[in-house]
Each structure stands twice: as C-alpha cells, then as structure tokens.
Coordinates of C-alpha atoms and ligand atoms in Angstrom, one line a residue:
M19 CA 206.3 149.4 -68.1
E20 CA 204.3 150.1 -65.0
S21 CA 201.8 152.8 -64.7
N22 CA 202.9 156.0 -62.9
E23 CA 200.5 155.1 -60.1
E24 CA 202.4 151.8 -59.5
I25 CA 205.8 153.6 -59.6
R26 CA 204.5 156.1 -57.0
R27 CA 203.4 153.3 -54.7
L28 CA 206.7 151.7 -55.0
V29 CA 208.6 154.9 -54.3
N30 CA 206.3 155.5 -51.4
A31 CA 207.0 152.0 -50.0
I32 CA 210.8 152.4 -50.3
A33 CA 210.7 155.9 -48.7
L34 CA 208.7 154.7 -45.8
K35 CA 210.8 151.7 -45.2
N36 CA 214.0 153.6 -45.3
A37 CA 212.6 156.4 -43.1
S38 CA 211.4 153.9 -40.5
E39 CA 214.9 152.3 -40.5
H40 CA 216.5 155.8 -40.0
S41 CA 214.7 157.3 -37.1
G42 CA 211.9 158.6 -39.3
S43 CA 213.7 160.4 -42.0
T44 CA 214.8 159.5 -45.6
N45 CA 216.2 161.4 -48.6
V46 CA 215.9 161.6 -52.2
N47 CA 219.3 160.1 -53.2
T48 CA 218.7 156.8 -51.2
V49 CA 215.3 156.4 -52.6
L50 CA 216.4 157.2 -56.1
S51 CA 219.2 154.6 -56.1
R52 CA 216.9 151.9 -54.7
I53 CA 214.2 152.5 -57.2
L54 CA 216.7 152.5 -60.1
S55 CA 218.2 149.2 -58.9
L56 CA 214.7 147.8 -59.0
K57 CA 213.5 149.4 -62.2
P58 CA 216.5 150.4 -64.3
E59 CA 214.3 151.5 -67.2
L60 CA 213.3 154.5 -65.2
K61 CA 216.7 156.0 -65.9
N62 CA 215.1 157.2 -69.1
E63 CA 212.8 159.6 -67.3
L64 CA 215.1 160.7 -64.5
K65 CA 213.8 164.2 -64.2
T66 CA 210.2 163.4 -63.7
L67 CA 211.2 160.5 -61.4
I68 CA 213.3 162.8 -59.1
E69 CA 210.4 165.3 -58.9
E70 CA 208.0 162.5 -57.8
I71 CA 210.5 161.2 -55.3
R72 CA 211.1 164.6 -53.8
I73 CA 207.4 165.1 -53.2
I74 CA 207.0 161.7 -51.6
V75 CA 210.0 162.0 -49.5
D76 CA 208.8 165.3 -48.1
S77 CA 205.5 163.8 -47.2
V78 CA 207.1 160.7 -45.6
N79 CA 209.4 162.8 -43.5
K80 CA 206.4 164.7 -42.1
L81 CA 205.0 161.6 -40.6
D82 CA 206.2 160.4 -37.2
L83 CA 207.8 157.0 -36.8
E84 CA 204.7 155.3 -35.5
Q85 CA 202.7 156.4 -38.5
Q86 CA 205.4 155.4 -40.9
K87 CA 205.3 151.9 -39.5
K88 CA 201.6 151.7 -39.6
Y89 CA 201.6 152.5 -43.4
I90 CA 204.4 150.1 -44.0
N91 CA 202.3 147.2 -42.5
E92 CA 199.5 148.2 -44.8
I93 CA 201.6 148.4 -47.9
Y94 CA 203.3 145.1 -47.1
S95 CA 200.0 143.3 -47.4
V96 CA 200.1 144.2 -51.1
N97 CA 203.4 142.5 -51.3
I98 CA 205.8 144.9 -52.7
N99 CA 209.3 143.5 -52.5
I100 CA 211.7 146.1 -51.5
D101 CA 214.0 144.4 -49.0
S102 CA 217.6 144.2 -49.4
K103 CA 217.7 140.8 -51.0
S104 CA 215.7 141.8 -54.1
R105 CA 217.9 144.9 -54.3
H106 CA 220.9 142.7 -54.5
E107 CA 219.6 140.6 -57.2
N108 CA 218.9 143.7 -59.3
I109 CA 222.1 145.5 -58.6
D110 CA 224.2 143.5 -61.0
S111 CA 223.8 145.1 -64.3
H112 CA 224.1 148.5 -62.8
T113 CA 227.9 148.1 -62.4
L114 CA 228.1 148.3 -66.2
P115 CA 228.2 151.7 -67.8
E116 CA 225.9 152.6 -70.6
L117 CA 227.0 151.6 -74.1
Q118 CA 227.3 154.3 -76.8
L119 CA 224.4 153.4 -79.0
T120 CA 224.5 153.7 -82.8
G121 CA 220.8 153.2 -83.7
T122 CA 221.3 149.6 -84.7
E123 CA 220.5 146.6 -82.5
V124 CA 223.1 145.9 -79.7
V125 CA 225.0 142.7 -80.7
T126 CA 227.8 141.4 -78.7
R127 CA 230.0 138.3 -79.1
F128 CA 232.1 136.1 -77.0
P129 CA 234.9 134.7 -79.2
P130 CA 236.8 131.8 -77.4
E131 CA 239.4 129.8 -79.1
P132 CA 238.6 126.1 -78.6
N133 CA 242.1 125.4 -77.3
G134 CA 241.3 124.6 -73.7
Y135 CA 238.7 124.8 -70.9
P136 CA 237.1 128.1 -70.0
H137 CA 238.1 129.8 -66.8
I138 CA 236.8 132.6 -64.5
G139 CA 238.4 135.2 -66.9
H140 CA 236.3 133.9 -69.7
A141 CA 233.3 134.0 -67.3
K142 CA 233.9 137.7 -66.8
A143 CA 234.1 138.4 -70.6
V144 CA 231.0 136.3 -71.5
V145 CA 228.8 137.6 -68.6
I146 CA 229.7 141.2 -69.6
D147 CA 228.8 140.4 -73.2
E148 CA 225.6 138.7 -72.2
E149 CA 224.6 141.4 -69.7
Y150 CA 224.9 144.1 -72.3
A151 CA 222.9 142.1 -74.9
R152 CA 220.1 141.7 -72.3
M153 CA 220.3 145.3 -71.1
Y154 CA 219.5 146.5 -74.6
N155 CA 217.3 143.5 -75.8
G156 CA 220.0 142.7 -78.2
K157 CA 221.8 139.5 -79.2
L158 CA 224.8 137.6 -77.8
I159 CA 226.8 135.5 -80.3
L160 CA 229.1 132.7 -79.1
R161 CA 231.7 132.4 -81.9
F162 CA 234.3 129.8 -81.7
D163 CA 237.4 131.4 -83.0
D164 CA 238.9 128.3 -84.5
T165 CA 241.5 129.3 -87.0
N166 CA 244.5 127.7 -85.5
P167 CA 244.2 123.9 -85.9
M168 CA 247.5 123.5 -84.1
N169 CA 245.9 124.0 -80.7
E170 CA 242.2 123.2 -81.2
K171 CA 240.2 120.2 -80.3
L172 CA 236.6 119.0 -80.7
E173 CA 236.5 118.3 -77.0
Y174 CA 237.1 122.0 -76.3
Y175 CA 234.1 123.3 -78.3
E176 CA 231.8 121.0 -76.3
V177 CA 233.3 121.8 -72.9
I178 CA 233.0 125.6 -73.6
K179 CA 229.4 125.1 -74.6
S180 CA 228.5 123.0 -71.6
D181 CA 230.4 125.2 -69.1
L182 CA 228.7 128.4 -70.4
E183 CA 225.4 126.7 -70.1
W184 CA 226.2 125.8 -66.4
L185 CA 227.1 129.4 -65.9
G186 CA 223.6 130.2 -67.1
V187 CA 224.8 132.0 -70.3
K188 CA 222.4 131.5 -73.2
P189 CA 223.8 132.7 -76.5
D190 CA 221.2 133.6 -79.1
I191 CA 223.6 132.4 -82.0
I192 CA 226.4 129.8 -81.9
K193 CA 228.8 129.7 -84.8
N194 CA 232.4 129.0 -85.8
T195 CA 234.8 131.4 -87.6
S196 CA 235.8 128.3 -89.6
D197 CA 232.2 128.3 -91.0
D198 CA 233.1 131.4 -92.9
I199 CA 236.6 130.3 -94.0
L200 CA 235.8 130.5 -97.8
M201 CA 234.5 134.1 -97.3
L202 CA 237.5 135.0 -95.3
H203 CA 239.7 133.7 -98.0
E204 CA 237.9 135.9 -100.5
Y205 CA 238.4 139.0 -98.3
G206 CA 242.2 138.0 -98.1
K207 CA 242.3 137.8 -101.9
N208 CA 240.6 141.1 -102.3
L209 CA 243.0 142.9 -100.0
T210 CA 245.9 141.5 -101.9
R211 CA 244.5 142.3 -105.3
N212 CA 243.9 145.9 -104.2
G213 CA 247.5 146.1 -103.1
D214 CA 246.7 146.3 -99.4
A215 CA 248.4 143.0 -98.6
Y216 CA 251.1 140.9 -100.1
I217 CA 252.6 137.4 -100.0
C218 CA 255.9 137.2 -98.1
T219 CA 258.4 134.4 -98.4
C220 CA 261.2 136.0 -96.4
G221 CA 261.0 133.4 -93.6
I222 CA 260.3 133.9 -89.9
D223 CA 263.8 135.1 -88.9
N224 CA 264.0 137.7 -91.6
I225 CA 260.6 138.9 -91.1
H226 CA 261.4 139.4 -87.4
K227 CA 264.6 141.1 -88.2
F228 CA 263.1 143.5 -90.8
R229 CA 260.4 144.4 -88.3
M230 CA 262.8 145.4 -85.6
E231 CA 265.0 147.3 -88.1
Q232 CA 261.9 148.9 -89.6
I233 CA 262.8 147.9 -93.1
E234 CA 260.4 147.0 -95.9
C235 CA 261.2 143.5 -97.1
P236 CA 261.7 142.7 -100.8
C237 CA 258.5 140.9 -101.0
R238 CA 256.6 144.1 -100.1
R239 CA 258.6 146.2 -102.5
N240 CA 258.1 143.5 -105.0
I241 CA 261.6 143.7 -106.2
D242 CA 264.0 140.8 -106.7
N243 CA 260.9 138.6 -107.2
S244 CA 260.7 136.6 -110.3
E245 CA 256.9 136.5 -109.9
S246 CA 254.3 139.1 -109.2
N247 CA 252.2 139.2 -106.0
L248 CA 249.1 138.0 -108.0
E249 CA 251.0 135.0 -109.2
R250 CA 252.0 134.3 -105.7
L251 CA 248.5 134.8 -104.6
D252 CA 247.3 132.0 -106.9
K253 CA 250.1 129.8 -105.6
I254 CA 249.3 130.3 -101.9
F255 CA 245.6 129.6 -102.5
G256 CA 246.5 126.7 -104.8
G257 CA 248.4 125.0 -102.1
A258 CA 251.9 125.4 -103.7
Y259 CA 253.6 126.5 -100.5
H260 CA 254.1 124.6 -97.3
Q261 CA 254.0 125.7 -93.7
N262 CA 256.4 128.6 -93.0
E263 CA 257.3 129.0 -96.7
A264 CA 254.8 131.9 -97.3
I265 CA 252.4 134.2 -95.4
I266 CA 250.0 136.9 -96.4
R267 CA 250.8 140.2 -94.7
F268 CA 249.0 143.4 -94.3
K269 CA 250.6 146.5 -95.8
G270 CA 250.9 148.6 -92.7
N271 CA 253.7 151.0 -91.9
M272 CA 257.2 149.7 -91.1
Q273 CA 258.0 153.1 -89.4
D274 CA 255.1 152.8 -87.0
K275 CA 256.0 153.0 -83.3
N276 CA 253.3 150.4 -82.8
T277 CA 255.1 147.2 -83.9
V278 CA 251.7 145.5 -84.5
M279 CA 251.3 147.8 -87.6
R280 CA 254.6 146.7 -89.1
D281 CA 253.0 144.5 -91.8
P282 CA 251.3 141.9 -89.5
T283 CA 250.5 138.4 -90.7
L284 CA 246.9 137.9 -92.0
F285 CA 247.1 134.4 -93.2
R286 CA 249.5 131.5 -92.6
I287 CA 249.7 127.8 -93.7
I288 CA 249.1 125.2 -91.0
E289 CA 249.4 121.7 -92.2
V290 CA 247.5 120.1 -89.4
P291 CA 244.0 118.8 -89.7
H292 CA 241.3 121.2 -88.4
P293 CA 238.8 119.6 -85.8
L294 CA 235.8 120.5 -88.0
L295 CA 237.2 120.8 -91.5
G296 CA 239.9 118.2 -91.5
D297 CA 242.7 118.9 -94.0
K298 CA 240.4 120.6 -96.6
I299 CA 241.8 124.0 -95.5
Q300 CA 245.4 124.8 -94.8
L301 CA 245.5 128.5 -95.2
W302 CA 244.2 130.0 -92.0
P303 CA 243.6 133.6 -91.1
T304 CA 245.1 135.0 -87.9
Y305 CA 243.0 136.4 -85.1
D306 CA 244.0 139.9 -86.3
F307 CA 242.3 139.4 -89.6
A308 CA 239.5 137.0 -88.7
A309 CA 238.2 139.0 -85.6
P310 CA 237.4 142.3 -87.3
V311 CA 236.0 140.6 -90.5
E312 CA 233.8 138.3 -88.5
D313 CA 232.6 141.0 -86.0
S314 CA 231.6 143.2 -88.9
L315 CA 229.9 140.5 -90.9
D316 CA 228.1 139.1 -87.8
G317 CA 226.6 142.4 -87.2
V318 CA 228.4 142.9 -83.8
S319 CA 227.7 146.5 -82.7
H320 CA 230.0 146.5 -79.7
A321 CA 233.1 144.3 -79.7
L322 CA 234.3 144.0 -76.1
R323 CA 237.8 143.0 -75.8
T324 CA 240.3 142.9 -72.9
K325 CA 242.8 145.6 -72.7
E326 CA 245.8 143.5 -73.8
Y327 CA 244.5 144.0 -77.4
E328 CA 244.9 147.7 -77.0
L329 CA 247.7 147.9 -79.5
R330 CA 245.8 145.8 -82.0
N331 CA 242.8 148.1 -82.2
F332 CA 244.3 150.3 -84.8
L333 CA 244.9 147.2 -87.0
Y334 CA 241.3 146.0 -86.4
Q335 CA 240.0 149.3 -87.7
S336 CA 242.5 149.5 -90.6
I337 CA 241.6 146.2 -91.9
L338 CA 237.9 147.1 -91.9
D339 CA 238.7 150.4 -93.6
K340 CA 240.6 148.7 -96.4
L341 CA 237.8 146.2 -96.9
H342 CA 235.1 148.9 -96.8
L343 CA 233.3 147.0 -94.0
R344 CA 231.2 148.4 -91.3
K345 CA 233.1 149.1 -88.0
P346 CA 231.9 147.9 -84.7
I347 CA 232.6 150.0 -81.7
V348 CA 235.5 148.5 -79.7
V349 CA 235.0 148.6 -75.9
E350 CA 237.8 147.6 -73.6
F351 CA 237.9 146.0 -70.1
S352 CA 240.6 144.8 -67.9
R353 CA 241.6 141.1 -67.8
L354 CA 240.7 139.4 -64.7
E355 CA 243.7 138.0 -62.7
F356 CA 244.4 136.7 -59.2
D357 CA 247.4 136.6 -57.1
N358 CA 248.9 133.1 -57.1
M359 CA 246.3 131.5 -59.2
P360 CA 246.7 131.2 -63.0
V361 CA 243.8 132.5 -65.1
S362 CA 245.3 131.6 -68.5
K363 CA 244.9 128.6 -70.6
R364 CA 248.5 128.7 -71.5
K365 CA 249.7 128.5 -67.9
I366 CA 247.2 125.8 -67.1
K367 CA 248.4 123.8 -70.1
Q368 CA 251.9 124.0 -68.9
L369 CA 250.9 122.8 -65.4
L370 CA 249.2 119.9 -67.1
E371 CA 252.0 119.0 -69.3
D372 CA 254.4 119.1 -66.3
G373 CA 252.1 116.7 -64.5
L374 CA 251.6 119.1 -61.6
I375 CA 247.8 119.1 -61.6
S376 CA 245.4 116.3 -62.2
G377 CA 243.3 117.7 -65.1
W378 CA 241.4 120.7 -66.2
D379 CA 239.1 120.2 -63.3
D380 CA 241.8 120.1 -60.6
P381 CA 240.2 121.8 -57.6
R382 CA 243.1 124.3 -57.3
L383 CA 242.2 125.8 -60.7
L384 CA 239.8 128.5 -61.6
T385 CA 238.4 126.8 -64.6
L386 CA 234.7 126.6 -64.7
S387 CA 234.8 122.8 -64.4
A388 CA 237.1 122.9 -61.4
M389 CA 234.9 125.6 -59.8
R390 CA 231.8 123.5 -60.4
R391 CA 233.5 120.4 -59.0
R392 CA 234.6 122.4 -56.1
G393 CA 231.1 123.5 -55.2
F394 CA 231.0 127.1 -56.4
D395 CA 227.5 128.2 -57.4
P396 CA 227.3 129.7 -60.9
K397 CA 225.2 132.6 -59.6
A398 CA 228.1 133.6 -57.3
I399 CA 230.6 133.6 -60.1
R400 CA 228.2 135.8 -62.3
K401 CA 227.6 138.1 -59.4
F402 CA 231.3 138.4 -58.6
V403 CA 232.5 139.2 -62.2
L404 CA 229.8 141.7 -62.6
S405 CA 230.7 143.4 -59.3
L406 CA 234.0 144.1 -60.9
G407 CA 232.3 146.2 -63.5
L408 CA 234.1 147.5 -66.7
T409 CA 237.2 149.0 -65.2
L410 CA 240.3 149.3 -67.3
A411 CA 242.6 149.2 -64.2
E412 CA 244.4 145.9 -63.9
T413 CA 242.6 144.6 -61.0
K414 CA 243.4 141.7 -58.8
P415 CA 240.3 141.4 -56.8
P416 CA 240.3 139.5 -53.5
F417 CA 239.2 135.9 -54.0
K418 CA 237.5 136.2 -50.6
A419 CA 234.9 138.4 -52.2
L420 CA 233.9 135.6 -54.4
E421 CA 233.9 133.1 -51.5
S422 CA 231.6 135.4 -49.4
M423 CA 229.2 135.6 -52.3
N424 CA 229.2 131.9 -52.7
R425 CA 228.8 131.4 -48.9
K426 CA 225.7 133.4 -49.0
I427 CA 224.1 131.2 -51.6
I428 CA 225.0 127.8 -50.3
D429 CA 224.7 128.5 -46.5
P430 CA 220.8 128.1 -46.5
H431 CA 221.0 124.5 -47.8
A432 CA 224.4 123.3 -46.5
I433 CA 223.8 120.7 -43.8
R434 CA 225.7 121.1 -40.6
L435 CA 227.8 118.1 -39.5
F436 CA 230.7 117.6 -37.1
F437 CA 234.3 116.6 -38.4
V438 CA 237.4 116.5 -36.3
K439 CA 240.8 116.8 -37.9
D440 CA 243.6 114.7 -36.5
P441 CA 241.4 113.1 -33.8
I442 CA 242.3 112.8 -30.1
K443 CA 240.3 110.6 -27.9
L444 CA 238.2 112.2 -25.1
I445 CA 236.8 110.0 -22.4
V446 CA 234.0 111.4 -20.3
D447 CA 234.1 108.8 -17.6
D448 CA 230.7 109.3 -16.3
G449 CA 229.0 110.0 -19.7
K450 CA 225.7 108.1 -20.2
N451 CA 224.7 106.0 -23.2
I452 CA 222.2 108.3 -24.8
K453 CA 220.8 109.3 -28.2
V454 CA 220.7 112.9 -29.0
T455 CA 218.8 114.6 -31.9
L456 CA 220.7 117.3 -33.7
S457 CA 219.4 119.7 -36.2
N458 CA 221.0 119.8 -39.6
H459 CA 220.7 123.5 -39.9
P460 CA 220.5 126.2 -37.2
T461 CA 217.6 128.1 -38.9
N462 CA 216.3 126.2 -41.9
D463 CA 214.5 123.0 -41.9
L464 CA 217.0 120.6 -43.4
G465 CA 215.9 117.7 -41.1
K466 CA 217.4 116.2 -38.0
R467 CA 219.7 113.4 -37.2
E468 CA 220.0 111.0 -34.3
V469 CA 223.5 110.6 -32.8
E470 CA 224.3 107.9 -30.2
V471 CA 226.8 108.9 -27.6
S472 CA 228.6 107.0 -24.8
T473 CA 231.7 107.7 -22.8
V474 CA 234.1 108.0 -25.8
F475 CA 234.4 111.0 -28.1
Y476 CA 236.9 112.4 -30.5
I477 CA 238.0 116.0 -30.7
S478 CA 240.4 117.6 -33.0
R479 CA 244.0 118.0 -32.0
D480 CA 244.0 121.7 -32.5
D481 CA 241.2 122.0 -29.9
A482 CA 242.9 119.5 -27.6
M483 CA 246.1 121.5 -27.6
L484 CA 244.3 124.5 -26.2
L485 CA 242.6 122.7 -23.3
A486 CA 243.7 122.9 -19.7
E487 CA 243.2 120.6 -16.8
E488 CA 240.2 121.7 -14.7
E489 CA 238.8 123.8 -17.6
E490 CA 235.2 123.6 -18.3
V491 CA 234.2 123.2 -21.9
R492 CA 231.0 122.6 -23.9
L493 CA 230.8 119.7 -26.3
M494 CA 228.7 121.5 -28.8
E495 CA 224.9 120.8 -28.7
L496 CA 225.5 118.2 -26.0
Y497 CA 226.7 119.2 -22.5
N498 CA 229.5 120.7 -20.5
I499 CA 232.4 118.8 -19.2
K500 CA 235.3 119.4 -16.9
I501 CA 238.7 118.4 -18.1
K502 CA 240.6 116.1 -15.6
N503 CA 243.7 114.8 -17.3
I504 CA 245.5 115.6 -20.6
D505 CA 248.0 113.2 -22.1
L506 CA 248.7 114.2 -25.7
E507 CA 252.2 112.7 -25.8
N508 CA 251.8 109.1 -24.8
K509 CA 248.2 107.9 -24.9
R510 CA 246.8 110.8 -26.9
V511 CA 243.9 110.8 -24.6
I512 CA 242.0 113.4 -22.5
T513 CA 239.8 112.5 -19.6
A514 CA 236.9 114.5 -18.3
S515 CA 233.8 114.2 -16.5
Y516 CA 230.3 115.5 -16.9
F517 CA 229.9 118.9 -15.5
N518 CA 226.4 120.3 -16.2
N519 CA 224.2 121.4 -19.1
D520 CA 224.0 125.2 -18.5
I521 CA 224.4 127.3 -21.6
V522 CA 227.2 129.7 -20.6
R523 CA 228.0 132.3 -23.2
E524 CA 231.7 132.6 -22.6
M525 CA 232.3 129.0 -22.3
K526 CA 234.6 127.4 -25.0
K527 CA 232.6 125.2 -27.4
I528 CA 234.2 122.4 -29.3
Q529 CA 232.9 120.0 -31.9
W530 CA 233.1 116.3 -31.4
V531 CA 232.4 112.9 -32.9
S532 CA 231.1 110.1 -30.9
D533 CA 232.7 106.7 -30.9
K534 CA 229.3 105.2 -31.5
S535 CA 228.8 106.8 -34.8
V536 CA 232.1 107.7 -36.5
T537 CA 233.7 107.2 -39.9
K538 CA 237.1 108.0 -41.2
Y539 CA 236.8 110.9 -43.5
S540 CA 239.2 112.9 -45.7
I541 CA 238.9 116.4 -47.0
L542 CA 240.9 117.8 -50.0
V543 CA 241.9 121.3 -49.3
P544 CA 243.0 123.4 -52.4
K545 CA 245.4 126.2 -51.7
D546 CA 247.2 128.8 -53.9
L547 CA 248.9 127.1 -56.9
Y548 CA 251.8 129.4 -56.9
L549 CA 254.0 130.7 -54.1
N550 CA 256.3 133.6 -55.2
D551 CA 255.6 132.8 -58.9
K552 CA 256.7 129.2 -58.5
F553 CA 254.5 126.1 -58.3
N554 CA 253.5 125.5 -54.7
P555 CA 254.1 121.8 -54.0
N556 CA 251.9 122.0 -50.9
S557 CA 248.9 123.4 -52.8
L558 CA 246.7 120.5 -52.2
E559 CA 246.4 119.3 -48.6
I560 CA 244.6 116.2 -47.6
V561 CA 243.1 116.6 -44.2
E562 CA 242.3 113.3 -42.5
G563 CA 240.0 113.0 -39.6
Y564 CA 236.8 111.5 -38.3
A565 CA 233.3 112.6 -39.2
E566 CA 229.9 111.7 -38.0
S567 CA 228.9 108.4 -39.7
S568 CA 225.7 110.0 -41.1
V569 CA 227.9 111.6 -43.7
L570 CA 228.0 108.2 -45.3
Q571 CA 224.3 108.5 -46.3
L572 CA 224.9 111.6 -48.3
K573 CA 224.8 111.5 -52.0
S574 CA 227.8 113.0 -53.8
R575 CA 227.9 116.8 -54.6
I576 CA 225.9 117.8 -51.4
P577 CA 227.2 121.0 -49.6
I578 CA 228.0 120.4 -46.1
Q579 CA 229.2 122.8 -43.4
F580 CA 231.6 121.0 -41.2
I581 CA 231.2 123.1 -38.1
R582 CA 234.1 125.3 -37.3
F583 CA 236.0 123.7 -40.2
G584 CA 234.3 125.1 -43.3
F585 CA 232.0 124.5 -46.2
C586 CA 232.8 121.4 -48.2
I587 CA 231.1 119.4 -51.0
S588 CA 230.9 115.7 -50.8
E589 CA 232.6 113.9 -53.6
E590 CA 232.7 110.2 -52.7
K591 CA 231.3 108.4 -49.6
K592 CA 234.3 109.1 -47.5
S593 CA 235.7 112.3 -49.0
A594 CA 234.9 115.9 -49.7
I595 CA 236.5 119.0 -51.2
F596 CA 236.9 122.1 -49.1
I597 CA 235.1 125.1 -50.7
H598 CA 235.9 127.9 -48.3
R599 CA 235.5 128.9 -44.6
Ligands
ATP618 P1 244.1 132.5 -72.3 O1 245.2 133.4 -72.0 O2 243.5 132.0 -71.1 O3 244.4 131.5 -73.3 P2 242.7 133.9 -74.3 O4 242.4 135.3 -74.3 O5 243.8 133.4 -75.2 O6 242.9 133.4 -72.8 P3 240.4 133.2 -75.7 O7 239.7 131.9 -75.9 O8 241.0 133.8 -76.9 O9 241.4 133.0 -74.5 O10 239.4 134.2 -75.0 C1 238.1 134.4 -75.4 C2 237.7 135.8 -74.8 O11 237.9 135.8 -73.4 C3 238.6 136.9 -75.3 O12 237.8 138.0 -75.7 C4 239.4 137.3 -74.1 O13 239.6 138.7 -74.0 C5 238.5 136.9 -72.9 N1 239.4 136.5 -71.8 C6 240.3 135.6 -71.7 N2 241.0 135.6 -70.5 C7 240.4 136.6 -69.8 C8 240.6 137.1 -68.5 N3 241.5 136.6 -67.7 N4 239.8 138.1 -68.1 C9 238.9 138.6 -68.8 N5 238.7 138.2 -70.1 C10 239.4 137.2 -70.5
MG619 MG1 243.4 133.9 -77.4

C-alpha cells in the first residue's frame, strides 16, 4: 500500500486533470470514483479518503484554469497514469459487489462437466469466480464435475483446460470430482445408514408418478420389501444391480411444493466406462449430491451458481446438514444468453448431430474455440462478461457491446486493405501507370505497401449501383474521377476519366482494387444461427470478391480491416472470417 503522501499526489493529479477538462472545476464524487477505480483497496478507509479529497478539490477549484494546466504539466513529468485508458483497465472488478466474508480464505470454484466445449456462458462463470478469488487474495479451483460417464470424454477435459488458459484464467488448483469417488461413496453410505437416504427399486416410471402424486414409495416406507435398506445398500455397492434397477434417494419431503425436495436421486448406476476410471466405478453420484459435498470438502467459501439452480439450493444445504459438513455461502448470478445464438452445450450438440454446423469451432458459435478462431481477443471477452456484473435479472446483453470492446483492442494492430465485394470493372481511360504507396494503418506504424495502378480498377457492386453519370467521386487514397458511362447490365463496366486530386470533404469516397495487383478472395460471414427460434439456413454467408494481392503475403490469423467492409481475420491465403464491422 502506498503512503498517504503518494495517495494525496494521485488525488491531486486526478482533481487537476478533471478540473482542467471541465472549465476549471471538479467535485468530490468524480475524483472519488476515479481514485477507487485505480486503487480499490482504498475502499477500506473511505472516510479519511473523502476528507482528503474534499480538501484537495477545494484547493484545486480555487486555482484558475491556466494555473491548473501548469501544475498538470509538472505532475505529468512524474508520470502518474490517470488517463481514461488506465481507468478502464481497472474498472472491471468494480462491477462485482463485495462478498459476504466469513473470516476464512475466499475460495471459489468453477465446476464444468467435461461433456462439451466451453462457451461464453462458461466464460462469464469462470471469470467471475476468478475475479473474486483475486479480489480477496483467495483461490480458484477448476473442478471437473465428471460423474456422468454417459456424456463425458477425455477430449473435453483437455479443451476446457486449454480454452480457459486462452481466456487468461489461471486456476490455483485443478481436480476432478471423480478423484474423490470413494469418499463420495462413503458419504452416500453414511447417509443411508443414518436413515437419511434409501435404496429405491421402483423404476423410473413409478418414481415419477409417485413424485407427482406426492406419495411415499414402498422402498422409502420399507414395507413390502423382503430385504432391509442396509442389505440393499450392500447390494448396490457390491454391483448386484444393473442400470435403472436401483438408485439411492435422499429422504426429503414428498409433500414439498419444491419438487426437487421430493426424494431426489443421489446415486445412480451407469454401466458405461468413465473417461478416467474406466469401468472400475459404476455407481455415480448426481450433481445434486456431488456438488455440495465437493464444495464443502474442497474448502469452497463461496459457491457461485447460475440462477437456474435456485430450487436446488435447499437440497444443497440439506445434504450438508445431514452429513454435518461445513456449508459454503451460495451466491447466484444470471445465466448469460443471447438472442438467436445458442449458449448451451445441449443445443450446440443437437446442431452438430443434425449436421447443421461444421464443429465446435464453427464461427457462428459462441464457444471459446469458435470465438478464438473468429478473431475475438480474450481480453474483450473478459471485459464484456465482467461488465455484465452479478445481476440476477435474466439478461440478454447486446452482442454489439462485445464487438465494440473487441474492436477497440484489435483496431490498433489491424492492417488496412481494400476488398471489393461482387466486383464491377471501372476503366479510368486516361489513368496513368503509376505506383502508389499506401499506409497499412491511418495512425499507427504498421508499415506501407506499394500498389501498382493503371487504367483498370474494380469497385464493389454496392458502390457501383449508387454512382451517377457525371458524378465526381474519389478513389480512396488515389485521386478523384468523373464518371462518364455506367453499364451494369450488359458489360458490367463503368468508364470514367481522371478529374483532379483535391481533397473535397463532401465527395463520395469508394474503395478499389487495381487490376495490376488483384487476387480473388472470399470472406466467411457468420450470422445469427437462429431465426425465430429455428435454424437459419442462411447463417453462414460466403462473400466473394477481389482483394489487393498483398493480402497473399499475410500469415494466417492476422487481423485485417477491409476498409468500409469490416474487421476480418485471415484464415488461409485466399480467405478470411468476418469478425465485426
Ligand atoms: P450447458 O447448458 O451449456 O451444458 P451447463 O450448466 O450444463 O451448461 P456445466 O459444464 O455444468 O454446463 O457448467 C459449468 C458452470 O458454468 C456452471 O456453474 C454453470 O452455472 C456455468 N454456466 C453454464 N452456462 C452458463 C451460462 N450460459 N451463463 C453463465 N454461466 C453458465
Ligand atoms: Mg451442467
């Protein structure tokens, strides 16, 4: 922690800068929020801080604008970074409310099931988990909740790990629920021996029926059974039953309005090999049982879960009560969803099965691997999910917000090039054979390129349609021409002549590609996967056109801004994926 003197200097700098930007006057609130976004730890001494700020703000407001500016110049030579950029980078964690602390270390966990590729919804969950762990100098556990071998694959454990790494998430501990399977079995046995759980052999249909009718089944009442629950317990652990023949159920309350509490399943038999344990284990705990026990044993202080588990929270607590295990604090947040884009492994799997998408990294998807392929920067994803905060309201945030965060990040290093969609020939009949040097970026030094031009150019059909004879237009970064003749029907050609080279603000500017340095190029443009809740067959457009041939020299995965078309990422020599406008 900095000394008070340093804090005072920083407050002074912020106050001066803000005042100088607002006709010489600033106020306590603005300065307070800026200093807190830079130094969140100061929240602990808010009272003294506000006092300090008040004194400094008063003295700054007494200065005139000139004096303020003079002081700022002096301060800036000591290089205190208070501009808007650094504020933004620090703003992230402040969208999260404080946790209720219990005196123990803050430990959070992200518990994915390795049954598919992680998506942006998982990113939201894990980034919140990680952010809290960091905020309180605690720990983040990545725990694979792998207790349903029916759906789980080794591949998915690996993908989840590497996608989280790409996202910049660094778990302090990585483990699997299946590591603890014998311990989970023991807790299951204890629960049954204590009479808080029982073996049920009624079969799926009856169980469902009794649940709806709020009737306790014969197994629970332990009547009509030739064997006791304890005998059955030995049998189920001894492998005497097959899949669907018996389950272990929690003794809840069949009268409960919350159907989750009507004797939910704790263990079931799954006769499919587990990706890590093979067929050694066939009695697997459900998420309802494994999650609370694991959270408790792992030392999780705050279990963050999406709101859809709301009805299961009471069960979570009841199981821990019966087992006399420590109870973590459950914190809920809303599931991230978007209009017309599936954020659920189940829906994505369905699309894959139906052959409607090319893979988990199909650029229309919001899986992390698709987003990486499509050129999203992981920093933009983090920033976006944190900007949503910890609301409980079912939010469907605008995807555009994420795009704009990404644009800010990639813009400084995306090289500018020309691409024309659906090309139309443009002949400038008195055009000269010349070489022009164009900058790869308007403000940053990303190099230059030389482009040879002659009399023949290509422009996009969209632009061509809007031209009129006698109109003067500028070929961007080249010169102005005057349109003579437009024949889009027969010859698909426009003729023009050189006009002049004056920069005229209002003049229409269009991008072009020279016949001397041109290549065919295609851009994959992903769109919404669903239209009115149905798969959108036009969700992947392939835009064909011509690009400057210098695009061929680019390696793959380079961000490009095709001027007036949008940001793209090169995939292969002659193709790219559209990221956003
Ligand atoms: P899906 O429906 O995609 O299969 P899931 O919840 O079954 O999701 P898990 O692997 O069990 O997937 O999820 C791990 C964690 O990620 C859970 O804590 C879950 O709450 C969270 N999570 C999953 N999807 C979202 C989402 N769309 N928004 C926020 N959090 C999510
Ligand atoms: Mg799940």
